[in-house]
Amino acid sequence: MSAPAEASVIKAHWWAKTLAGVLCGFALALALATLFHQLTPGGPGKLMLLMWLISPLWLTIASLVYLFRDGWRAWGWLGGASVLAYGAVFVSKLGS
């Protein structure tokens, strides 16, 4: 009888992990693409490359989020990584 109770806990973690991957993963992908834009020299196709760079970054983060033990860790690590990435964006804007 313990199997159904464990299955519901796993599903709850999956929802938390999925939301962390979708929301924090998208924010992290945008921050990383912005850093790439600010720290590399410009060219004729750079903006097109950035547009195409966001989707693979986001999907990679969203798929790797299931390696976390639970949803709280996923939110914590991805949220912290997003804050650090946006901090790096802010610092790089100050330098330019």
C-alpha atoms as an extended CHARMM CRD file, in Angstrom:
* protein
*
        96  EXT
         1         1  MET       CA              0.0000000000        0.0000000000        0.0000000000  PROA      1               0.0000000000
         2         2  SER       CA              2.9790000000        2.3380000000        0.2080000000  PROA      2               0.0000000000
         3         3  ALA       CA              3.4890000000        2.5160000000       -3.5610000000  PROA      3               0.0000000000
         4         4  PRO       CA              0.5850000000        4.9420000000       -4.2800000000  PROA      4               0.0000000000
         5         5  ALA       CA              1.7360000000        7.3140000000       -1.5160000000  PROA      5               0.0000000000
         6         6  GLU       CA              5.2830000000        7.3550000000       -2.9060000000  PROA      6               0.0000000000
         7         7  ALA       CA              3.9860000000        7.9190000000       -6.4380000000  PROA      7               0.0000000000
         8         8  SER       CA              2.1250000000       11.0730000000       -5.3700000000  PROA      8               0.0000000000
         9         9  VAL       CA              5.2850000000       12.4670000000       -3.7270000000  PROA      9               0.0000000000
        10        10  ILE       CA              7.2600000000       11.8670000000       -6.9050000000  PROA      10              0.0000000000
        11        11  LYS       CA              4.6090000000       13.6510000000       -8.9540000000  PROA      11              0.0000000000
        12        12  ALA       CA              4.6970000000       16.6360000000       -6.6230000000  PROA      12              0.0000000000
        13        13  HSD       CA              8.4570000000       16.8680000000       -7.0840000000  PROA      13              0.0000000000
        14        14  TRP       CA              8.0360000000       16.6040000000      -10.8200000000  PROA      14              0.0000000000
        15        15  TRP       CA              5.6870000000       19.5900000000      -10.8540000000  PROA      15              0.0000000000
        16        16  ALA       CA              8.1010000000       21.6800000000       -8.7810000000  PROA      16              0.0000000000
        17        17  LYS       CA             11.0620000000       20.6330000000      -10.9150000000  PROA      17              0.0000000000
        18        18  THR       CA              9.1760000000       21.3120000000      -14.1360000000  PROA      18              0.0000000000
        19        19  LEU       CA              8.1480000000       24.7850000000      -13.0260000000  PROA      19              0.0000000000
        20        20  ALA       CA             11.6920000000       25.5420000000      -11.8890000000  PROA      20              0.0000000000
        21        21  GLY       CA             13.0650000000       24.4180000000      -15.2340000000  PROA      21              0.0000000000
        22        22  VAL       CA             10.5210000000       26.3950000000      -17.2200000000  PROA      22              0.0000000000
        23        23  LEU       CA             10.5710000000       29.6440000000      -15.2340000000  PROA      23              0.0000000000
        24        24  CYS       CA             14.0660000000       29.8450000000      -13.7710000000  PROA      24              0.0000000000
        25        25  GLY       CA             15.5130000000       28.0550000000      -16.7870000000  PROA      25              0.0000000000
        26        26  PHE       CA             14.0850000000       30.6550000000      -19.1460000000  PROA      26              0.0000000000
        27        27  ALA       CA             15.4030000000       33.5020000000      -16.9970000000  PROA      27              0.0000000000
        28        28  LEU       CA             18.8290000000       31.8470000000      -16.8710000000  PROA      28              0.0000000000
        29        29  ALA       CA             18.8640000000       31.2560000000      -20.6330000000  PROA      29              0.0000000000
        30        30  LEU       CA             18.0240000000       34.9210000000      -21.2630000000  PROA      30              0.0000000000
        31        31  ALA       CA             20.7460000000       36.0760000000      -18.8830000000  PROA      31              0.0000000000
        32        32  LEU       CA             23.3460000000       33.8020000000      -20.4690000000  PROA      32              0.0000000000
        33        33  ALA       CA             22.3870000000       34.9590000000      -23.9720000000  PROA      33              0.0000000000
        34        34  THR       CA             22.6200000000       38.5800000000      -22.8050000000  PROA      34              0.0000000000
        35        35  LEU       CA             26.0710000000       37.9250000000      -21.3740000000  PROA      35              0.0000000000
        36        36  PHE       CA             27.1180000000       36.3620000000      -24.6640000000  PROA      36              0.0000000000
        37        37  HSD       CA             25.8160000000       39.4340000000      -26.4890000000  PROA      37              0.0000000000
        38        38  GLN       CA             27.6620000000       41.8660000000      -24.2320000000  PROA      38              0.0000000000
        39        39  LEU       CA             30.9750000000       40.0350000000      -24.0260000000  PROA      39              0.0000000000
        40        40  THR       CA             31.5120000000       39.0910000000      -27.6810000000  PROA      40              0.0000000000
        41        41  PRO       CA             32.2250000000       41.3720000000      -30.6310000000  PROA      41              0.0000000000
        42        42  GLY       CA             29.3470000000       42.2100000000      -32.9370000000  PROA      42              0.0000000000
        43        43  GLY       CA             28.8020000000       40.8940000000      -36.4060000000  PROA      43              0.0000000000
        44        44  PRO       CA             26.1170000000       40.7780000000      -39.0550000000  PROA      44              0.0000000000
        45        45  GLY       CA             24.4320000000       37.6190000000      -37.7460000000  PROA      45              0.0000000000
        46        46  LYS       CA             24.9880000000       38.0420000000      -34.0320000000  PROA      46              0.0000000000
        47        47  LEU       CA             21.3900000000       38.8870000000      -33.1290000000  PROA      47              0.0000000000
        48        48  MET       CA             20.1050000000       35.9530000000      -35.1550000000  PROA      48              0.0000000000
        49        49  LEU       CA             22.5730000000       33.6830000000      -33.3500000000  PROA      49              0.0000000000
        50        50  LEU       CA             21.3350000000       34.9980000000      -30.0010000000  PROA      50              0.0000000000
        51        51  MET       CA             17.7570000000       34.3250000000      -30.9750000000  PROA      51              0.0000000000
        52        52  TRP       CA             18.6280000000       30.7390000000      -31.8540000000  PROA      52              0.0000000000
        53        53  LEU       CA             20.8440000000       30.3300000000      -28.7780000000  PROA      53              0.0000000000
        54        54  ILE       CA             18.0770000000       30.8680000000      -26.2240000000  PROA      54              0.0000000000
        55        55  SER       CA             16.0050000000       27.7970000000      -27.1190000000  PROA      55              0.0000000000
        56        56  PRO       CA             18.7800000000       25.1770000000      -26.8070000000  PROA      56              0.0000000000
        57        57  LEU       CA             19.9860000000       26.7370000000      -23.5530000000  PROA      57              0.0000000000
        58        58  TRP       CA             16.4810000000       26.7670000000      -22.1180000000  PROA      58              0.0000000000
        59        59  LEU       CA             15.6970000000       23.2150000000      -23.1950000000  PROA      59              0.0000000000
        60        60  THR       CA             19.0110000000       21.9420000000      -21.8450000000  PROA      60              0.0000000000
        61        61  ILE       CA             18.3390000000       23.5270000000      -18.4650000000  PROA      61              0.0000000000
        62        62  ALA       CA             14.7400000000       22.3150000000      -18.4710000000  PROA      62              0.0000000000
        63        63  SER       CA             15.8110000000       18.7490000000      -19.2110000000  PROA      63              0.0000000000
        64        64  LEU       CA             18.6410000000       18.6910000000      -16.6580000000  PROA      64              0.0000000000
        65        65  VAL       CA             16.3710000000       19.9500000000      -13.8790000000  PROA      65              0.0000000000
        66        66  TYR       CA             15.1700000000       16.3820000000      -13.2390000000  PROA      66              0.0000000000
        67        67  LEU       CA             18.6160000000       15.4640000000      -11.9140000000  PROA      67              0.0000000000
        68        68  PHE       CA             17.9200000000       17.4290000000       -8.7150000000  PROA      68              0.0000000000
        69        69  ARG       CA             16.7170000000       15.4400000000       -5.7110000000  PROA      69              0.0000000000
        70        70  ASP       CA             13.6410000000       17.5840000000       -5.1420000000  PROA      70              0.0000000000
        71        71  GLY       CA             11.8960000000       20.6920000000       -6.3630000000  PROA      71              0.0000000000
        72        72  TRP       CA             13.2570000000       22.9570000000       -3.6400000000  PROA      72              0.0000000000
        73        73  ARG       CA             16.8360000000       22.2420000000       -4.6670000000  PROA      73              0.0000000000
        74        74  ALA       CA             15.9760000000       22.8890000000       -8.2970000000  PROA      74              0.0000000000
        75        75  TRP       CA             14.3770000000       26.2240000000       -7.4270000000  PROA      75              0.0000000000
        76        76  GLY       CA             17.2980000000       27.1640000000       -5.1830000000  PROA      76              0.0000000000
        77        77  TRP       CA             20.0880000000       26.3090000000       -7.5900000000  PROA      77              0.0000000000
        78        78  LEU       CA             18.4200000000       27.6480000000      -10.7280000000  PROA      78              0.0000000000
        79        79  GLY       CA             17.1690000000       30.7540000000       -8.9340000000  PROA      79              0.0000000000
        80        80  GLY       CA             20.6310000000       31.3920000000       -7.5160000000  PROA      80              0.0000000000
        81        81  ALA       CA             22.2300000000       30.8330000000      -10.9050000000  PROA      81              0.0000000000
        82        82  SER       CA             19.7500000000       33.2810000000      -12.4590000000  PROA      82              0.0000000000
        83        83  VAL       CA             20.5010000000       35.9240000000       -9.8330000000  PROA      83              0.0000000000
        84        84  LEU       CA             24.2480000000       35.4740000000      -10.3720000000  PROA      84              0.0000000000
        85        85  ALA       CA             23.8650000000       35.6100000000      -14.1460000000  PROA      85              0.0000000000
        86        86  TYR       CA             21.7990000000       38.7990000000      -13.9940000000  PROA      86              0.0000000000
        87        87  GLY       CA             24.3530000000       40.2410000000      -11.5790000000  PROA      87              0.0000000000
        88        88  ALA       CA             27.0440000000       39.4920000000      -14.1580000000  PROA      88              0.0000000000
        89        89  VAL       CA             24.9110000000       41.1850000000      -16.8270000000  PROA      89              0.0000000000
        90        90  PHE       CA             24.5990000000       44.2590000000      -14.6290000000  PROA      90              0.0000000000
        91        91  VAL       CA             28.3500000000       44.3340000000      -13.9050000000  PROA      91              0.0000000000
        92        92  SER       CA             29.2210000000       43.8940000000      -17.5680000000  PROA      92              0.0000000000
        93        93  LYS       CA             26.9160000000       46.7910000000      -18.4900000000  PROA      93              0.0000000000
        94        94  LEU       CA             28.6900000000       48.9990000000      -15.9780000000  PROA      94              0.0000000000
        95        95  GLY       CA             32.0210000000       48.1400000000      -17.5570000000  PROA      95              0.0000000000
        96        96  SER       CA             30.9590000000       49.0140000000      -21.0780000000  PROA      96              0.0000000000
